[in-house]
XYZ file of C-alpha atoms in Angstrom:
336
model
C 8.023 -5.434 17.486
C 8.840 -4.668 20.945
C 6.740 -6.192 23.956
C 6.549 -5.362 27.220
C 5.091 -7.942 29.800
C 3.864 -6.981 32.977
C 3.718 -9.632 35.849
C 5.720 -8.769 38.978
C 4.966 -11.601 41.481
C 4.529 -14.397 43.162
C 7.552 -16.170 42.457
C 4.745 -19.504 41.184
C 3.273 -16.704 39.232
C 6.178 -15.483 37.552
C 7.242 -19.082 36.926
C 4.088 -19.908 35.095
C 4.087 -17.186 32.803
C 7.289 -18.292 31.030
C 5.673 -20.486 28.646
C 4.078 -17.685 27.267
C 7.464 -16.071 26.316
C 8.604 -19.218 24.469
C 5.600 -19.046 23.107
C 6.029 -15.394 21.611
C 9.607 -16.439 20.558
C 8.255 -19.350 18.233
C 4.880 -16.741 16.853
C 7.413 -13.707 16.649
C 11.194 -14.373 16.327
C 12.235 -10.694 15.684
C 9.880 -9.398 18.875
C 11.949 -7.904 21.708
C 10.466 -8.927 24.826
C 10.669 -7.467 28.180
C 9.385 -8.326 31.494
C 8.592 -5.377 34.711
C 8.704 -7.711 37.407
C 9.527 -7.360 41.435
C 13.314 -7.025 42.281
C 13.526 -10.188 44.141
C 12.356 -12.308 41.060
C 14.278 -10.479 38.617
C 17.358 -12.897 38.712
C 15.513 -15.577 37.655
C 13.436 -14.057 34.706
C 17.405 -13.490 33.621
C 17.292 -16.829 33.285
C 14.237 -17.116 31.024
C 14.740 -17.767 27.223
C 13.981 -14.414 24.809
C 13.729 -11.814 27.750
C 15.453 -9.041 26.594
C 15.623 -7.032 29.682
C 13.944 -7.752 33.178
C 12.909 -4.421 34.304
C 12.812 -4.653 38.274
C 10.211 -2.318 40.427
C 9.654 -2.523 44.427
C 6.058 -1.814 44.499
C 5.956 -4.014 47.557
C 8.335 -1.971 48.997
C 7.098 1.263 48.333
C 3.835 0.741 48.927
C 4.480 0.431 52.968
C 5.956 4.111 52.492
C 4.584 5.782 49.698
C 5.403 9.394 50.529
C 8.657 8.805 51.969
C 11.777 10.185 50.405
C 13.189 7.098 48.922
C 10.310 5.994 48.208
C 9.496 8.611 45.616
C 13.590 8.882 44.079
C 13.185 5.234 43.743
C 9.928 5.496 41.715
C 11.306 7.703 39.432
C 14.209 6.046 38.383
C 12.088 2.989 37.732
C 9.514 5.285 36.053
C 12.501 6.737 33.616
C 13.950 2.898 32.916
C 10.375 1.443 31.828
C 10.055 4.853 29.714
C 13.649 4.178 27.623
C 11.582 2.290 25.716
C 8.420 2.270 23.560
C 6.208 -0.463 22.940
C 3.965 -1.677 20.547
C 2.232 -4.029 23.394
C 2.127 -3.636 26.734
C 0.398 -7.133 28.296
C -0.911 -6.861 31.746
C -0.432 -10.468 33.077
C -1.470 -9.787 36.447
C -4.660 -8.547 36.336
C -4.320 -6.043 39.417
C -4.099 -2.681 40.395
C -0.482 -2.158 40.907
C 0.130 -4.153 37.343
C -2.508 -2.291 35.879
C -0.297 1.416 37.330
C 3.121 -0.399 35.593
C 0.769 -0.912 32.329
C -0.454 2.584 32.458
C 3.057 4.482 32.725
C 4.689 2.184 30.047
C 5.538 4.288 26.989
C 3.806 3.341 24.041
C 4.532 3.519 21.039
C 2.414 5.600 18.197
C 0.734 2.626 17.243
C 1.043 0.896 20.333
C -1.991 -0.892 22.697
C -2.328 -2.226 25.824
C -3.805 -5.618 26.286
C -5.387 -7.037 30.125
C -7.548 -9.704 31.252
C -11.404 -9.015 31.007
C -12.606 -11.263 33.990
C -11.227 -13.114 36.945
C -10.138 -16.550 36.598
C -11.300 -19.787 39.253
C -8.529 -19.287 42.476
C -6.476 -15.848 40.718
C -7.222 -12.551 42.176
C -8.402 -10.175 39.844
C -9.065 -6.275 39.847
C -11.099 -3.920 37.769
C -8.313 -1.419 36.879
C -6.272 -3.724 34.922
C -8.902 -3.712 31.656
C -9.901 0.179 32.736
C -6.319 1.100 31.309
C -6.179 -1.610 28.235
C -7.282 -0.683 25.000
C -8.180 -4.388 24.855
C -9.065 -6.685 26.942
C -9.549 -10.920 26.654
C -12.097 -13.299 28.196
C -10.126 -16.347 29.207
C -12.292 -19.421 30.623
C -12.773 -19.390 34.254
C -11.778 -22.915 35.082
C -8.460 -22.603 33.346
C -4.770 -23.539 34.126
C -2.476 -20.554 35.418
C 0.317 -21.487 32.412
C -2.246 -21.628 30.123
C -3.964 -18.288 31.385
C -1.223 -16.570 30.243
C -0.464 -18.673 27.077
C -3.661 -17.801 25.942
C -4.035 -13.789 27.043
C -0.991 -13.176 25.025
C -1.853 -15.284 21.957
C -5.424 -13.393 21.716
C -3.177 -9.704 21.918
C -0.257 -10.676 19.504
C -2.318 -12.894 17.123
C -1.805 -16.260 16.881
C -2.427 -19.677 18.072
C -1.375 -21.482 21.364
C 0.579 -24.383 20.185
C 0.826 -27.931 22.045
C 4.111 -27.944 22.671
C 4.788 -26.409 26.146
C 8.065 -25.247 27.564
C 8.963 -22.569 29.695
C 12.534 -21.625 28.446
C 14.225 -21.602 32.243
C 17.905 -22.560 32.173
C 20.605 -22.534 34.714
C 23.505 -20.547 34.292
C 26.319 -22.967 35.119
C 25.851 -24.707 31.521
C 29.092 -27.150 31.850
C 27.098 -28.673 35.705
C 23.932 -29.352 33.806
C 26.347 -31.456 30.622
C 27.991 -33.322 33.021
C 24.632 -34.635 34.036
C 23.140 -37.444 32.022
C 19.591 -36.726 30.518
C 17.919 -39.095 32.152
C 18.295 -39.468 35.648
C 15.669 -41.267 37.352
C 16.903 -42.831 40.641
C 20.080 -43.321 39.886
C 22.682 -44.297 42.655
C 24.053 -41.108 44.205
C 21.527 -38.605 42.266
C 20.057 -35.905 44.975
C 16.731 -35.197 45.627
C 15.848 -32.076 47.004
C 12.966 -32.083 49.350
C 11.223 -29.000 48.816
C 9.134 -28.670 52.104
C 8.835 -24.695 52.600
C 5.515 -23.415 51.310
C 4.378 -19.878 52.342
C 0.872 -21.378 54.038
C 1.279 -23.485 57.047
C -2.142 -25.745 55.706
C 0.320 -26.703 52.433
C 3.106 -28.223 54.677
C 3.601 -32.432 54.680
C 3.862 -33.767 57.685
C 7.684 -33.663 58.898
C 7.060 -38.014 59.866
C 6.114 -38.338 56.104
C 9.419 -36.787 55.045
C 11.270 -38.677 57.124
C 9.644 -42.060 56.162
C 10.029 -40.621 52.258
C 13.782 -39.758 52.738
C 14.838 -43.532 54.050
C 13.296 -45.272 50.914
C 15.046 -43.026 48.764
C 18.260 -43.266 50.599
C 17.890 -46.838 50.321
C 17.622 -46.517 47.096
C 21.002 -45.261 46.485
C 19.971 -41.268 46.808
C 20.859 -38.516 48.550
C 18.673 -35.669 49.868
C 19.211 -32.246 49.818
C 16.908 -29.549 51.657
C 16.863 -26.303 50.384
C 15.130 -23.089 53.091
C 14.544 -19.762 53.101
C 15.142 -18.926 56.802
C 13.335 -18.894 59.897
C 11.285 -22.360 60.541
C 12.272 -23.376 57.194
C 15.598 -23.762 58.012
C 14.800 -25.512 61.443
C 12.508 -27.816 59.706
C 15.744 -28.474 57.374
C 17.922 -29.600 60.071
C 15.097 -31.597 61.851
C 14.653 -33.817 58.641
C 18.230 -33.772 58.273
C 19.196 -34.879 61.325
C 16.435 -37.816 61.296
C 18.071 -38.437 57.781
C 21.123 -39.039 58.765
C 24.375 -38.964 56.531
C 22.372 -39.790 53.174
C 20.968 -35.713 54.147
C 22.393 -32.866 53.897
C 20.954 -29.224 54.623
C 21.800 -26.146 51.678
C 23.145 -22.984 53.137
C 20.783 -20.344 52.279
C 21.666 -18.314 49.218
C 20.114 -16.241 46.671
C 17.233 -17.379 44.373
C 19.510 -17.141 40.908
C 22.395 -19.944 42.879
C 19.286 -22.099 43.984
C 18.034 -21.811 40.533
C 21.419 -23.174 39.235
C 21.978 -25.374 42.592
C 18.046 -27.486 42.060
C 19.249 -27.932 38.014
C 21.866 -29.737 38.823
C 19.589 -32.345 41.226
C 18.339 -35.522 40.237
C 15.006 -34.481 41.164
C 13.065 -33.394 43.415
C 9.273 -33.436 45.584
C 7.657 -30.741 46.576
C 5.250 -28.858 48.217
C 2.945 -26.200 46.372
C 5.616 -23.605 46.362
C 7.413 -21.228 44.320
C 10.575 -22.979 44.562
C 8.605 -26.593 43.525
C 7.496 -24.771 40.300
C 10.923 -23.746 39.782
C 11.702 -27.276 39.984
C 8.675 -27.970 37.159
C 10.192 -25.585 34.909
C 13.539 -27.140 35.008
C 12.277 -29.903 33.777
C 13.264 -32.375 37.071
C 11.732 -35.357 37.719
C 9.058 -34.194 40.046
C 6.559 -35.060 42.369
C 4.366 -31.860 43.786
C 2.584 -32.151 47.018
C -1.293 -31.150 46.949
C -3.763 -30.869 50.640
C -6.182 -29.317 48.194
C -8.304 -30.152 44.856
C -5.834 -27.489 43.319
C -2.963 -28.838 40.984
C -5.771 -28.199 37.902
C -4.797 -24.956 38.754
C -0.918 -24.873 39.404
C -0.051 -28.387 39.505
C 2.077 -30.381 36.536
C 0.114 -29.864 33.163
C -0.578 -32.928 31.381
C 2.021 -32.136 28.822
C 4.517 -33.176 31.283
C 3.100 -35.721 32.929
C 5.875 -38.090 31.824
C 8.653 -36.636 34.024
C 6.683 -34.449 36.308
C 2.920 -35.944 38.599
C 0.802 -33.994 41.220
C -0.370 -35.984 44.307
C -3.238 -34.805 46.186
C -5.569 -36.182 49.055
C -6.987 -34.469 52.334
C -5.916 -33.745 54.868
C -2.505 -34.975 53.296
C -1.528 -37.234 50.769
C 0.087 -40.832 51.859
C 3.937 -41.450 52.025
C 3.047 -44.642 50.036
C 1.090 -42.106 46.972
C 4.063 -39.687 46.760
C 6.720 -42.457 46.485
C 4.435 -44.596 43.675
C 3.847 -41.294 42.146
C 8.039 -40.926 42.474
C 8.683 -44.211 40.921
C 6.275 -43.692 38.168
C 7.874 -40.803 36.662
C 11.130 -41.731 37.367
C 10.627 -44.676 35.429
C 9.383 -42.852 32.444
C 12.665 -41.152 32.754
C 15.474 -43.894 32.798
């Protein structure tokens, strides 16, 4: 059976809807799966267990010039590599427009279907193409959990039930770093923490004072912090936290999201903001601590099924330093 999954961004969006794969390779060990996602995230659905082939598109891109030159030789070599292959379901994870277009010029196969969302979910975005082009289309509970949205979509298409167990099958590459590293790694002396402060939405940030204050009790604790940017005030923010830090801080040169894939594994944990790179961090399974201004994490937060390693904090306007580092100690207690 070959499958063809259509969700092409945000990076926390393409992150969540990796359980889903693991959860086709356990229901359907001989499916093929593959995954039409945005070039930028393409490295690190590589990384994601049973993916076949990432298929990468620039709808972004093209979309700011859609009659230009490039523009249309670029769509049509991305038209003719979704097209090498036909499927026998075509699941629109995204539930808009431009997933709903990727859905429609997938080549199907003579029995083949295409499968979409039938409603908007509580805090997703949502568009009435996407079931206009499905032969089917699901009902999934508004008030529901952005893993388990897609858990569930693609169990109702293919067939079978969502099981318990949840994992979402994201690995680094650098295999031998991640053996040296015990299992359990708690607080360790010398472990690194990454601080994952960058968020997209200026009303997500944590105060830079309650970074600072969280930094010196971990550094006291024997740690080390590491601060991973994208650029711009991310990076400045970095070297401001870094430089309050100290020596126990250090700031990570920018590089591309597959190497800060590999680079977070390899951390003894990390706290976060809600950002992409934070659910990265969930998916790797790290120790982890997310950040919440809003009543949100039901949404995107840590699921209860990994509440052991992994905690969301939230309060308004911010939540304490003293919440996030109880929260810290909690799980990494569970851990050690």
């Amino acid at each position: 059976m070959n499958i063809l999954l259509v969700k092409l961004s945000s990076l926390g969006d393409v992150v969540h809807a990796m359980p889903a794969v693991q959860d086709m390779r356990r229901a359907l060990p001989q499916a093929r799966i593959d995954w039409v996602v945005e070039r930028g995230f393409a490295p690190l659905v590589e990384r994601c267990a049973g993916v076949a082939r990432p298929i990468p598109c620039e709808l972004r891109k093209w979309r700011k010039a859609p009659l230009a030159r490039d523009t249309r030789r670029e769509w049509r070599e991305f038209r003719a590599d979704l097209q090498r292959q036909a499927y026998d379901a075509v699941i629109d994870l995204q539930g808009l427009t431009k997933s709903a277009l990727v859905a429609r010029v997938a080549r199907l196969s003579a029995t083949g279907k295409r499968y979409a969302l039938a409603n908007r979910t509580e805090g997703s975005s949502y568009e009435a193409p996407t079931r206009w082009v499905a032969h089917e289309s699901f009902e999934i509970a508004p008030h529901t959990h952005a893993v388990q949205r897609s858990r569930e979509l693609c169990a109702r298409a293919l067939g079978y039930a969502v099981q318990e167990a949840l994992r979402f099958g994201l690995h680094a590459r650098d295999a031998s770093r991640q053996a040296a590293l015990p299992d359990a790694l708690g607080v360790r002396a010398g472990g690194e923490v990454a601080f994952i402060h960058g968020t997209s939405r200026d009303d997500k940030l944590w105060p830079e004072a309650h970074w600072l204050a969280l930094g010196r009790r971990l550094i006291e604790s024997g740690n080390r912090i590491v601060l991973p940017h994208g650029g711009g005030e991310e990076e400045a923010r970095s070297h401001r936290i870094a430089s309050g830090l100290g020596s126990g801080a250090q700031v990570w040169p920018r590089m591309p999201l597959d190497a800060l894939t590999d680079r977070l594994a390899a951390c003894a944990g990390a706290v976060g903001v809600d950002s992409g790179l934070s659910h990265i961090a969930v998916a790797l399974d790290l120790p982890h601590v997310q950040i919440y201004n809003f009543d949100t994490a039901w949404r995107t937060g840590p699921l209860d099924a990994m509440r052991a390693r992994q905690r969301s904090v939230f309060s308004a306007p911010s939540p304490s330093v003293d919440a996030v580092w109880d929260a810290w100690r909690d799980v990494t207690a569970r851990t050690t």
